[in-house]
Short mmCIF file of C-alpha atoms in Angstrom, two decimals:
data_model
loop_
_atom_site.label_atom_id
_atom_site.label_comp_id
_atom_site.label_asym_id
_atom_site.label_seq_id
_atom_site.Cartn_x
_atom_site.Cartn_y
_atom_site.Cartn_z
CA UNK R 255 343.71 181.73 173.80
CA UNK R 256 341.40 179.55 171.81
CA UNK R 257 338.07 178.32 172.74
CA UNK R 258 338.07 175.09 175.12
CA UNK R 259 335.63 172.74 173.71
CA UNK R 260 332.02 173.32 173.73
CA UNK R 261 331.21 171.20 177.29
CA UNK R 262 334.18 173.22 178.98
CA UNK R 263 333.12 176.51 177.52
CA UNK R 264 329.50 175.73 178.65
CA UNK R 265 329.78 174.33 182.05
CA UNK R 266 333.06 177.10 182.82
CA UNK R 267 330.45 179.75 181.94
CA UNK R 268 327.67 178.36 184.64
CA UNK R 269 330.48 178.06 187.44
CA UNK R 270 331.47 181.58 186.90
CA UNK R 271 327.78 182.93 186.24
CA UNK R 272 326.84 181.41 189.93
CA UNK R 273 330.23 182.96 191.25
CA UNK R 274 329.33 186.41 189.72
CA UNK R 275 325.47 185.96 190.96
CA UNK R 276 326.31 185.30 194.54
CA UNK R 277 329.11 187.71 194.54
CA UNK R 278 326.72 190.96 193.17
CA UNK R 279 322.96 189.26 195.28
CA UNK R 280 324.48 187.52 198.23
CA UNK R 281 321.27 187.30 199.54
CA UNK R 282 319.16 185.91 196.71
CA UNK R 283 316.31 183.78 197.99
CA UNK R 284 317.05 180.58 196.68
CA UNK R 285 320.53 180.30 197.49
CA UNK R 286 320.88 183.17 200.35
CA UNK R 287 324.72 181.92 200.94
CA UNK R 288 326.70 185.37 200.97
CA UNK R 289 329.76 186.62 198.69
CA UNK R 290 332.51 183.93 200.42
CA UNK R 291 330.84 180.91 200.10
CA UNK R 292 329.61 181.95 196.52
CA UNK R 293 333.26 182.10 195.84
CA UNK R 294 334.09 179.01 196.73
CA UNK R 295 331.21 177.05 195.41
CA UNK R 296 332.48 178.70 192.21
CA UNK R 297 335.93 177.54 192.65
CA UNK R 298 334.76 173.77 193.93
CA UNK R 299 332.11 173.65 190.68
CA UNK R 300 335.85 174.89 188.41
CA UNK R 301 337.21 171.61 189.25
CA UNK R 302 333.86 169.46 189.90
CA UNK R 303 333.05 169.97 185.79
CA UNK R 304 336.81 170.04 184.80
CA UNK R 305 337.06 173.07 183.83
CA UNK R 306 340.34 173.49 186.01
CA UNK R 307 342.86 170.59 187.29
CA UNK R 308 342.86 170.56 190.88
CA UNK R 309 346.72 171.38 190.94
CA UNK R 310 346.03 174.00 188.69
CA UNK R 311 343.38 175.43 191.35
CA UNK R 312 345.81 175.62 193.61
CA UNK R 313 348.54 177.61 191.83
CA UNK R 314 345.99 180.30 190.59
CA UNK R 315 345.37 181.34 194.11
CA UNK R 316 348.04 184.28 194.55
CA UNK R 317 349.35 183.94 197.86
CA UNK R 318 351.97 187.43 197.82
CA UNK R 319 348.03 189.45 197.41
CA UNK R 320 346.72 187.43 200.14
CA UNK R 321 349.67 187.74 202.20
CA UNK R 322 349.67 191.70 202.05
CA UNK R 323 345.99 191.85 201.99
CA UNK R 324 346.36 189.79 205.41
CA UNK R 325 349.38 191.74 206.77
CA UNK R 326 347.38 195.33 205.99
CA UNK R 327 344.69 194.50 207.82
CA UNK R 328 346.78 193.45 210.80
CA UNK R 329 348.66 196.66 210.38
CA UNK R 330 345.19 198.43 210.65
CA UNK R 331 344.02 196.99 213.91
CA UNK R 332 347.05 198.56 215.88
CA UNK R 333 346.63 201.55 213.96
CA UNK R 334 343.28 201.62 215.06
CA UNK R 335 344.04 200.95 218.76
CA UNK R 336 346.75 203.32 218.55
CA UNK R 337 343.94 205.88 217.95
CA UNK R 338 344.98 207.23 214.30
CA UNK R 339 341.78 207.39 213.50
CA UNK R 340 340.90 209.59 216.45
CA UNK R 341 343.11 212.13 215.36
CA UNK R 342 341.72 212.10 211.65
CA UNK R 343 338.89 213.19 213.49
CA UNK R 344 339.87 215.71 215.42
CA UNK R 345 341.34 217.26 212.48
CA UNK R 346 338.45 217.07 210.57
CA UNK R 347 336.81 219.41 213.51
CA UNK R 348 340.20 221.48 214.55
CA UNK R 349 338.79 225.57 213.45
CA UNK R 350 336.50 224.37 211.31
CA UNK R 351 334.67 226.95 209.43
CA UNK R 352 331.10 226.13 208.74
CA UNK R 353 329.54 223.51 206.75
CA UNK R 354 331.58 223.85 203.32
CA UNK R 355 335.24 223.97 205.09
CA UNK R 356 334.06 220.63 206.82
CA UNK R 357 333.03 218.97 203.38
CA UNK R 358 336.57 220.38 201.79
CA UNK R 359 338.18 218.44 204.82
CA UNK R 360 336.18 215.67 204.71
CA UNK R 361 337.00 214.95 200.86
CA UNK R 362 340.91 215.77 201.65
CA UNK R 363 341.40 213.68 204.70
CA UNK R 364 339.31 210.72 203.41
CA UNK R 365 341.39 210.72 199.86
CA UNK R 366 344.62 210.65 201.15
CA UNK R 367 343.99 208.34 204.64
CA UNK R 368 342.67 206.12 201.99
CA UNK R 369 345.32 205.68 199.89
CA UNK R 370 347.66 204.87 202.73
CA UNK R 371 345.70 202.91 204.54
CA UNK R 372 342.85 201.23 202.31
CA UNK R 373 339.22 202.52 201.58
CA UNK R 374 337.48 200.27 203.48
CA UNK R 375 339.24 200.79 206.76
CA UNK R 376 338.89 204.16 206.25
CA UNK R 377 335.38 203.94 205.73
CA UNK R 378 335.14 201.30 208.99
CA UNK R 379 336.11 204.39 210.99
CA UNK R 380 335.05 207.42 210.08
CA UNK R 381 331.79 207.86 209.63
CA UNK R 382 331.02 208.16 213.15
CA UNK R 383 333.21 211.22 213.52
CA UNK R 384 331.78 212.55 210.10
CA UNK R 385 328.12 211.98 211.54
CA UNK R 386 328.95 213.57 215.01
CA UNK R 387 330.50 216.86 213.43
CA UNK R 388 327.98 217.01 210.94
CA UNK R 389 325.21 216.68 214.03
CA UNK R 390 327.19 219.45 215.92
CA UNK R 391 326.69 221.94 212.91
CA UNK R 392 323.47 220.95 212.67
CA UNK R 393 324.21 219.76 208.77
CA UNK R 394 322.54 217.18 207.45
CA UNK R 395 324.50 213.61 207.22
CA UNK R 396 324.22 212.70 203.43
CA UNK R 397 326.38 214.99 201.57
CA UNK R 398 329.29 214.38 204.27
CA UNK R 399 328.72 210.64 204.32
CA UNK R 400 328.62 210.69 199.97
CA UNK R 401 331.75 212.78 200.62
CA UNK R 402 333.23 209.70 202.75
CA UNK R 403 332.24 206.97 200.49
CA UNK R 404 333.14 209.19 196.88
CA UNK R 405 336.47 210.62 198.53
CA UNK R 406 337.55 207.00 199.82
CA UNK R 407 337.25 205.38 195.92
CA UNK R 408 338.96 208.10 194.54
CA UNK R 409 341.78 208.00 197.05
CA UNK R 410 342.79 204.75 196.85
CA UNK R 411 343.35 204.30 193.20
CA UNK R 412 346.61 206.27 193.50
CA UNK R 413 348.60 203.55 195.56
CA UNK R 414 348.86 199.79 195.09
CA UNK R 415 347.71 199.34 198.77
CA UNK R 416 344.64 201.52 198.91
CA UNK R 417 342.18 198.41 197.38
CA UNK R 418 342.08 194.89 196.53
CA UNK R 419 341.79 195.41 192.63
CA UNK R 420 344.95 197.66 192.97
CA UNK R 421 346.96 194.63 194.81
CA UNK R 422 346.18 192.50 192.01
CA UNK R 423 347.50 194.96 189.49
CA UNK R 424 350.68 196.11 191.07
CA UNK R 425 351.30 192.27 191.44
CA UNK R 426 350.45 190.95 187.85
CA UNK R 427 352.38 194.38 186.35
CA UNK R 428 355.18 194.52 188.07
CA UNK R 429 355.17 198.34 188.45
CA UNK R 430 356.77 199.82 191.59
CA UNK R 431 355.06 201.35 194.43
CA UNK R 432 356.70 205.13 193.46
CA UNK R 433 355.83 204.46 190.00
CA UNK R 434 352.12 203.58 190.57
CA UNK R 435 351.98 206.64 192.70
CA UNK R 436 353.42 208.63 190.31
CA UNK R 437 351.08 207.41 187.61
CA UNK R 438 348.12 208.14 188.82
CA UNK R 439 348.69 210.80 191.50
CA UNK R 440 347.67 213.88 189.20
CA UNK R 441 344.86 211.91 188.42
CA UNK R 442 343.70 211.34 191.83
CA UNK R 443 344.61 215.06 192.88
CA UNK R 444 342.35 216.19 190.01
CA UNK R 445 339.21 213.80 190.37
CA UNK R 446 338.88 214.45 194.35
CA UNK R 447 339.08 218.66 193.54
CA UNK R 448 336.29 217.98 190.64
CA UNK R 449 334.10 215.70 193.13
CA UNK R 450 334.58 217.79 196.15
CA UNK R 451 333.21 220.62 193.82
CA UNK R 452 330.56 218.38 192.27
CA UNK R 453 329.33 218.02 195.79
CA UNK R 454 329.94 221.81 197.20
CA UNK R 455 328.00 222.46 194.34
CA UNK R 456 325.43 219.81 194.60
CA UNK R 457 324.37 220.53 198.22
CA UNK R 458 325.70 224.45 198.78
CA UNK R 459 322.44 225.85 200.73
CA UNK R 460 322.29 222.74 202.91
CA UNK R 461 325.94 223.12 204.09
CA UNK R 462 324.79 226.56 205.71
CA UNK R 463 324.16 224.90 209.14
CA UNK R 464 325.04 226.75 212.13
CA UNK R 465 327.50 229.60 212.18
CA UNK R 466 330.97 228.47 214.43
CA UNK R 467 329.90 230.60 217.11
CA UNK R 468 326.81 229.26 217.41
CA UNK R 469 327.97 225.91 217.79
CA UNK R 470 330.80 227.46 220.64
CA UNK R 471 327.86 229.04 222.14
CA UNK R 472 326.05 225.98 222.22
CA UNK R 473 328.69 224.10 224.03
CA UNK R 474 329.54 226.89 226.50
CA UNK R 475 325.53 226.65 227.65
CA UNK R 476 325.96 222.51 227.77
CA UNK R 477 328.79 223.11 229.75
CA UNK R 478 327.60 225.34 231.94
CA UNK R 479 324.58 223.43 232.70
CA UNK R 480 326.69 220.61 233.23
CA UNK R 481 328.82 222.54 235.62
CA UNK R 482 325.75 223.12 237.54
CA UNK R 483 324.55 219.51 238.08
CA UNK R 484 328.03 218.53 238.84
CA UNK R 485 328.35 221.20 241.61
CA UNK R 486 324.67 220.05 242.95
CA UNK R 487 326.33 216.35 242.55
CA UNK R 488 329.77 217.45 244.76
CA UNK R 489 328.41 219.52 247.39
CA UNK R 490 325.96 215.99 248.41
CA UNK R 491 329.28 214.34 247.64
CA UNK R 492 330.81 216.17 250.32
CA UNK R 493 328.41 216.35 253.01
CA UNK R 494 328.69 212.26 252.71
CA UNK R 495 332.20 212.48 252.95
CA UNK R 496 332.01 214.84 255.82
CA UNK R 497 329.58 212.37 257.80
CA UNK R 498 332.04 209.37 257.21
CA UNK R 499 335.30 211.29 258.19
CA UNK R 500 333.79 212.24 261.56
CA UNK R 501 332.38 208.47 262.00
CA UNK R 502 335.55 207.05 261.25
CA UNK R 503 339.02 208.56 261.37
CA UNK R 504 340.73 205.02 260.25
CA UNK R 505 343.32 202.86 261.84
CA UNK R 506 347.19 204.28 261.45
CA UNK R 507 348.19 200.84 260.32
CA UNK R 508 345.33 200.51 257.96
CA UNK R 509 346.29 203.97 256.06
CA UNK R 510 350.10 202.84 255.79
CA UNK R 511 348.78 199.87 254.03
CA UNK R 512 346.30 201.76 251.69
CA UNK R 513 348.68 204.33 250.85
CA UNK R 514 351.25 201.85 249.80
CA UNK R 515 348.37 199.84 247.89
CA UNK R 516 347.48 203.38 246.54
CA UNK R 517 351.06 204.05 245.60
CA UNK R 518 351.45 200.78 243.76
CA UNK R 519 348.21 201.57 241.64
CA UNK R 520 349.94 204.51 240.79
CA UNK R 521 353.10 202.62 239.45
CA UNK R 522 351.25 200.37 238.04
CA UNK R 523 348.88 203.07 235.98
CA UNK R 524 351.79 205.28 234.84
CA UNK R 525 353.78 202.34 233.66
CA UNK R 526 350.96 201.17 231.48
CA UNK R 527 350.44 205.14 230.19
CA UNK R 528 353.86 204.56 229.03
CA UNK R 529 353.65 201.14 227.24
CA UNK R 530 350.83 202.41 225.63
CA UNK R 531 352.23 205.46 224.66
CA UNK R 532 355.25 203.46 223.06
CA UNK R 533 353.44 201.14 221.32
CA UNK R 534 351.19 203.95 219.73
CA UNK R 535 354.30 205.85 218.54
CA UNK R 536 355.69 202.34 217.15
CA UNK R 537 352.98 201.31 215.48
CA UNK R 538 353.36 205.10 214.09
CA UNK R 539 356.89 204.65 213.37
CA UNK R 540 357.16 201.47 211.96
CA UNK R 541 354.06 202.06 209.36
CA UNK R 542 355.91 204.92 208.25
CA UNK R 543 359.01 202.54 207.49
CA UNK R 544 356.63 200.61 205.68
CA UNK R 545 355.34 202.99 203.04
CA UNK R 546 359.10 203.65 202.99
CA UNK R 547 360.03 200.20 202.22
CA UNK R 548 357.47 200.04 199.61
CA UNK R 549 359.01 203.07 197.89
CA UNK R 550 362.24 201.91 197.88
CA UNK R 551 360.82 198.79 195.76
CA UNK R 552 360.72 195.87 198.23
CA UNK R 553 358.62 193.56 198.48
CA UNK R 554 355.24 194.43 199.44
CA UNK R 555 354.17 191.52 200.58
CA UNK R 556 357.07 190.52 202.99
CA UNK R 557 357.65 194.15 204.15
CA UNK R 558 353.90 194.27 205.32
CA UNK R 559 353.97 190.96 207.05
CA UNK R 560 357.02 191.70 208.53
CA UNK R 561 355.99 195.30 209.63
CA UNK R 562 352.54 193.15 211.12
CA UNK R 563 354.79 190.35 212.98
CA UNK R 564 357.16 193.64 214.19
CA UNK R 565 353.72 195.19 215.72
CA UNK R 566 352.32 191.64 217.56
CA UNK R 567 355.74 191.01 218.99
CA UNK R 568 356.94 194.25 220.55
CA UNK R 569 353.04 194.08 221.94
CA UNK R 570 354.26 191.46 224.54
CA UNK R 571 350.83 190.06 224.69
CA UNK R 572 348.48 187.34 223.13
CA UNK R 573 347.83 188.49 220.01
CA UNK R 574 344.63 186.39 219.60
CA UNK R 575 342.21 189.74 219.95
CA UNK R 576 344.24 191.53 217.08
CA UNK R 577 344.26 188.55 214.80
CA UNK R 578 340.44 188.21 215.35
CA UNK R 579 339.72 191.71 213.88
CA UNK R 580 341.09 190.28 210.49
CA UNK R 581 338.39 190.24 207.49
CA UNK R 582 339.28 186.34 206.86
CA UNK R 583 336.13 185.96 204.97
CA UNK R 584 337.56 188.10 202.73
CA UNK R 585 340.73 186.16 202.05
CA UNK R 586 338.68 182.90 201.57
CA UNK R 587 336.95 184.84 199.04
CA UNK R 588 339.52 185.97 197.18
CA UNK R 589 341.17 182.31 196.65
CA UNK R 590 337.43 181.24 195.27
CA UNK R 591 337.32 184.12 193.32
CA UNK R 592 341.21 183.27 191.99
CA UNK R 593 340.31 179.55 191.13
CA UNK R 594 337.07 180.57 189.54
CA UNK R 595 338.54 183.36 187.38
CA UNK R 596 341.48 181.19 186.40
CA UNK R 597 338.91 178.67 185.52
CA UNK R 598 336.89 180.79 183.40
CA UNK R 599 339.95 182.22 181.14
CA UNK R 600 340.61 178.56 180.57
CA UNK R 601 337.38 178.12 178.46
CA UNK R 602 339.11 181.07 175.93
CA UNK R 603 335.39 183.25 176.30
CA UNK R 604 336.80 185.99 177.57
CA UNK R 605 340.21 185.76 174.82
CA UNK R 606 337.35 185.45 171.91
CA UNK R 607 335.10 188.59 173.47
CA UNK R 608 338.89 190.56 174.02
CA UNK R 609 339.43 189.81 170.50
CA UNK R 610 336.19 191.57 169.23
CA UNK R 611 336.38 194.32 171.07
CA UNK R 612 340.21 194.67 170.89
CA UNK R 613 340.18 196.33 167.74
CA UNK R 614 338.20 199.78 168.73
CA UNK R 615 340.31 199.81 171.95
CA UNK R 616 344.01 201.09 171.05
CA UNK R 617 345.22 202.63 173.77
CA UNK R 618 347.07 205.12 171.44
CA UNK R 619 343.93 206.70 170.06
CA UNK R 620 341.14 208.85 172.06
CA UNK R 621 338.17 206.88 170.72
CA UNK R 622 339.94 203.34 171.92
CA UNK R 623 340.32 204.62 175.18
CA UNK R 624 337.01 206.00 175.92
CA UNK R 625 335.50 202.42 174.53
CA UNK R 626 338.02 200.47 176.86
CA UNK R 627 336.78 203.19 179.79
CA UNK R 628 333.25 202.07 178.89
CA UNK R 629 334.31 198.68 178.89
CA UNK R 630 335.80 198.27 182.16
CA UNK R 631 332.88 200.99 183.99
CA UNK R 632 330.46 198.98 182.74
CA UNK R 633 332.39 195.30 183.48
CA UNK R 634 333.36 196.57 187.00
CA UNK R 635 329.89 197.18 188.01
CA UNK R 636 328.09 194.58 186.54
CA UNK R 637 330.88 191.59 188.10
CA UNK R 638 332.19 193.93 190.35
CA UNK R 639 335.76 195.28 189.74
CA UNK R 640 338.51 192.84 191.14
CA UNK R 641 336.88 189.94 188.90
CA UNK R 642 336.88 192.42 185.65
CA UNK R 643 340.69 192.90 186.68
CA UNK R 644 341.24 189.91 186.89
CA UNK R 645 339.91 188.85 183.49
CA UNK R 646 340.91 191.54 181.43
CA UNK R 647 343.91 192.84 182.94
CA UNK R 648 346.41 190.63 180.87
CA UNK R 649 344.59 190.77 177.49
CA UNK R 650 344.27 194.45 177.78
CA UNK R 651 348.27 194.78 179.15
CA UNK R 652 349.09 192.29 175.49
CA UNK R 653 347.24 194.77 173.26
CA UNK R 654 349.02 197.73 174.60
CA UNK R 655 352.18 195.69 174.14
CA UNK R 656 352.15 195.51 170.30
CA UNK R 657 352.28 199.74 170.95
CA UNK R 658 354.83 199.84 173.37
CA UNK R 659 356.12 199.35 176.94
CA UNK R 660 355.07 202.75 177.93
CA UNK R 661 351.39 202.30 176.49
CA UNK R 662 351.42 198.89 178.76
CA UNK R 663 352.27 200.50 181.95
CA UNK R 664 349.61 202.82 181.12
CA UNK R 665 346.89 200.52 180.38
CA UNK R 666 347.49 198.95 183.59
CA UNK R 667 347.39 202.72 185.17
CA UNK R 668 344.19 202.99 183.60
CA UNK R 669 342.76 199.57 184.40
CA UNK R 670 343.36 200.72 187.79
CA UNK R 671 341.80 204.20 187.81
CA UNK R 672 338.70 203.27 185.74
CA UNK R 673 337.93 200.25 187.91
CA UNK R 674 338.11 202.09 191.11
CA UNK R 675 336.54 205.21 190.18
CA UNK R 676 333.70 202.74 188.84
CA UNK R 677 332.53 201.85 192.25
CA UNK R 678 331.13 205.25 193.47
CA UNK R 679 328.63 204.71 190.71
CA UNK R 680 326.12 203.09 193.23
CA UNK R 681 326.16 202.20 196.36
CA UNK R 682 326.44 198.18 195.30
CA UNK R 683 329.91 199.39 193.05
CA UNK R 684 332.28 199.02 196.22
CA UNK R 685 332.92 197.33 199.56
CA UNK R 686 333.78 200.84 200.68
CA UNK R 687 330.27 202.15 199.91
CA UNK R 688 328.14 199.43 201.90
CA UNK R 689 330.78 199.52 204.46
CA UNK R 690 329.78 203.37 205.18
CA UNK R 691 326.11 202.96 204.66
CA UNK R 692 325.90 199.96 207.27
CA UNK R 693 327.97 201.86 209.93
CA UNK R 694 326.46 205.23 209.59
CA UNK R 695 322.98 203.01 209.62
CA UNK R 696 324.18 201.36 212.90
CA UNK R 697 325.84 204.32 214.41
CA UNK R 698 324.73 204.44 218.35
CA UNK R 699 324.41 208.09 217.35
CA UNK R 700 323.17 210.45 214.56
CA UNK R 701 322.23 207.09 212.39
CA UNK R 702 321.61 207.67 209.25
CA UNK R 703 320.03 205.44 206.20
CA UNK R 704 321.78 206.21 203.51
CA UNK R 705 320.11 204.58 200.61
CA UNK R 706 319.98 203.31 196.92
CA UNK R 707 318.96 206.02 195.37
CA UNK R 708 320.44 208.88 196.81
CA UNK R 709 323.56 207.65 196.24
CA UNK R 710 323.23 207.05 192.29
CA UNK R 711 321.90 210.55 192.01
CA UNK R 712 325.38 211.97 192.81
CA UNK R 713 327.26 209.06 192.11
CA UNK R 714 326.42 208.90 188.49
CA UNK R 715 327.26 211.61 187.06
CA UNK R 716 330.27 212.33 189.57
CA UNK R 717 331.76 208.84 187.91
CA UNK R 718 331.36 210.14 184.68
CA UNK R 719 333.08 213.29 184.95
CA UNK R 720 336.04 212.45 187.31
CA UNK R 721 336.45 209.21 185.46
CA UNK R 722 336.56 211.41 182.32
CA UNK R 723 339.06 213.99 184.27
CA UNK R 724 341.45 211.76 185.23
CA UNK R 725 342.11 209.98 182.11
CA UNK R 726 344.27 212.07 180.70
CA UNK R 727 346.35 212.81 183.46
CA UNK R 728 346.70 208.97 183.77
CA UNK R 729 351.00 208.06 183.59
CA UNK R 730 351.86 211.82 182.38
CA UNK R 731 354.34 211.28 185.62
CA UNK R 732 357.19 208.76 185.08
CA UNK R 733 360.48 207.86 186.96
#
């Protein structure tokens, strides 16, 4: 695309430079607004200096993303109630075997939930099992929670639904659920073994902790101790009881009516076990048809709305409380950030700075695609990485295209890996990483601060090398 003229170029690049300032300091002092309304006063100041017709504005915002990003989240509230997450956790604890088996888990369990079921409600929920276990071992909390927040990037670049930046791709490439998996699986596989060892390797004495039969011992003496203030607590129990029984022995009428009332508690109690217990196992069931559906190649989009709608209406109840739990700051933010994108491709800046940098990044040669890797790293921290998909997603699928169809399913592949991978540089790189550093700060229990700068000392390099890992391993799988 050519350059717009100079007033469009100019006043296209302020828009988006206030968009990508609010959306990396949400909190800056003069405008302390936060990421969503940044977004939209991006989008508004698109159409306010022309940049963007107002009826183009509204067909840039992609409603099939928003629609599954929507649905997802729905999906993930009844997974949550239905107490998935609980049993992540117990099988992150189930014989575990000292410090280093639990970071192995940790890193397994976190890659692959993750890529089913999105980083950032994976990192929403675990993190207070993680800090618990790693409490019980007496282990200290920052390797395991730079396990969770590492392990949860990595993960999700292998399926379309395990970030936002991977929505947008699948959608604007047209590549199939199986084939996306399939593309970047081996990738995935490998960069979670070399981080996992990265961080075995990183923190090896500290993961000593206590032995397992220590910790056993240790809850055998809290639970004898407990058995002894309980007993202390029952026998004055009883000797109450035993003072009331001989006061009062009770009407006969009176106990026919409280054993009936007691009988219909009963009913009432084991009939709700069981609707609970069939709603967990079809929220279980029905997810499962969904990944299904999404390998069989329909429609992302409607199959998770429909598997969401499915969920609220075999739930019989107001589904209000649900519905509440949904991020929709984050879908307002995503239709400013789609206007304000659109907007700024419109001015031809980011064509004419593709166009330079085109040349030394061939997707066919090694050197092109270590300078595109650079590229996007660099582009995906700096303006975060659904924006840098956003903008250089199509130029970089058209330059592959003049190769061949293969090398553009590829370059999406590695779009998609390099811009995910990107955000366990530091802790500002993903959602997923604040999201774990404010709830293991807020934890009720075993809070932890994880900060800046202990993150970027293992996130750095581990981003270089599993980025580096992975990119050869990128598409060797095709269907």
């Amino acid at each position: 695309m050519a350059l717009a003229s100079l007033s469009k170029v100019v006043m296209g690049s302020v828009a988006f430079g206030v968009f990508w300032m609010l959306a990396v300091f949400p909190s800056v002092p003069f405008l302390p607004i936060g990421r969503t309304a940044g977004a939209l006063l991006g989008a508004v100041l698109m159409i306010v200096f022309h940049v963007i017709s107002a009826d183009d504005a509204y067909a840039s915002i992609d409603l099939p993303i928003l629609g599954l990003l929507f649905a997802t989240m729905v999906v993930g509230g009844y997974l949550k109630n239905a107490g998935m997450f609980k049993h992540l956790g117990r099988l992150l604890a189930w014989r575990s075997q000292g410090g280093r088996d639990l970071m192995c888990r940790v890193c397994v369990v976190t890659a692959l939930a993750s890529a089913l079921f999105t980083n950032d409600t994976c990192c929403g929920v675990l993190p207070e099992f993680v800090l618990e276990l790693a409490a019980e071992r007496n282990l200290p909390a920052k390797p395991f929670l730079l396990a969770l927040a590492t392990s949860a990037n990595i993960g999700s670049s292998a399926t379309p639904i395990g970030n936002p930046q991977n929505l947008v791709i699948a959608f604007n490439s047209k590549i199939s659920f199986i084939s996306f998996l399939l593309g970047i699986l081996p990738a995935m596989l490998a960069g979670m073994g070399v981080n996992m060892l990265m961080l075995l390797c990183m923190y090896w004495k500290e993961l000593e902790g206590a032995s397992p039969d220590e910790v056993a011992a240790a809850k055998e003496m809290e639970a004898v101790e407990e058995g002894r203030r309980t007993h202390k607590k029952g026998a004055g129990a009883a000797a109450v009881a035993a003072a009331a029984e001989e006061e009062d022995d009770g009407d006969a009428q009176s106990m026919m009516s409280e054993n009936i009332s007691t009988k219909h508690r009963w009913f009432m109690q084991c009939s709700e076990h069981r609707r609970k217990l069939f709603l967990k196992s079809f929220a279980y069931v029905v997810t499962v048809g969904m990944l299904v559906a999404y390998m069989l190649g329909l429609n992302m989009s409607w199959t998770a709305i429909t598997t969401a709608i499915a969920l609220v209406v075999v739930d019989f109840r107001d589904a209000e409380p649900c519905l509440d739990k949904v991020s929709y700051s984050l879908l307002v933010f995503f239709s400013g950030m789609f206007v304000t994108v659109s907007g700024f491709n419109k001015t031809g800046l980011p064509g004419a700075i593709w166009n330079v940098m085109a040349p030394y990044s061939k997707i066919n040669h090694v050197s092109g695609v270590t300078v595109l890797s650079v590229i996007i790293l660099l582009l995906s921290n700096l303006a975060s990485n659904v924006p840098t998909v956003l903008l250089m997603g199509d130029e970089v699928a058209a330059a592959a295209a003049t190769i061949s169809a293969a090398a553009v399913t590829r370059s999406w592949l590695l779009l998609a890996w390099v811009s995910t991978v990107a955000g366990n540089l530091s802790l500002l790189g993903s959602a997923a990483n604040l999201i774990v550093c404010e709830q293991a700060r807020r934890a009720t229990r075993n809070a932890y601060d994880l900060t800046f700068w202990s993150h970027v000392i293992f996130g750095l390099p581990s981003t270089l090398v599993v980025t580096a890992v992975g990119i050869p391993l990128i598409g060797k799988i095709n269907i």
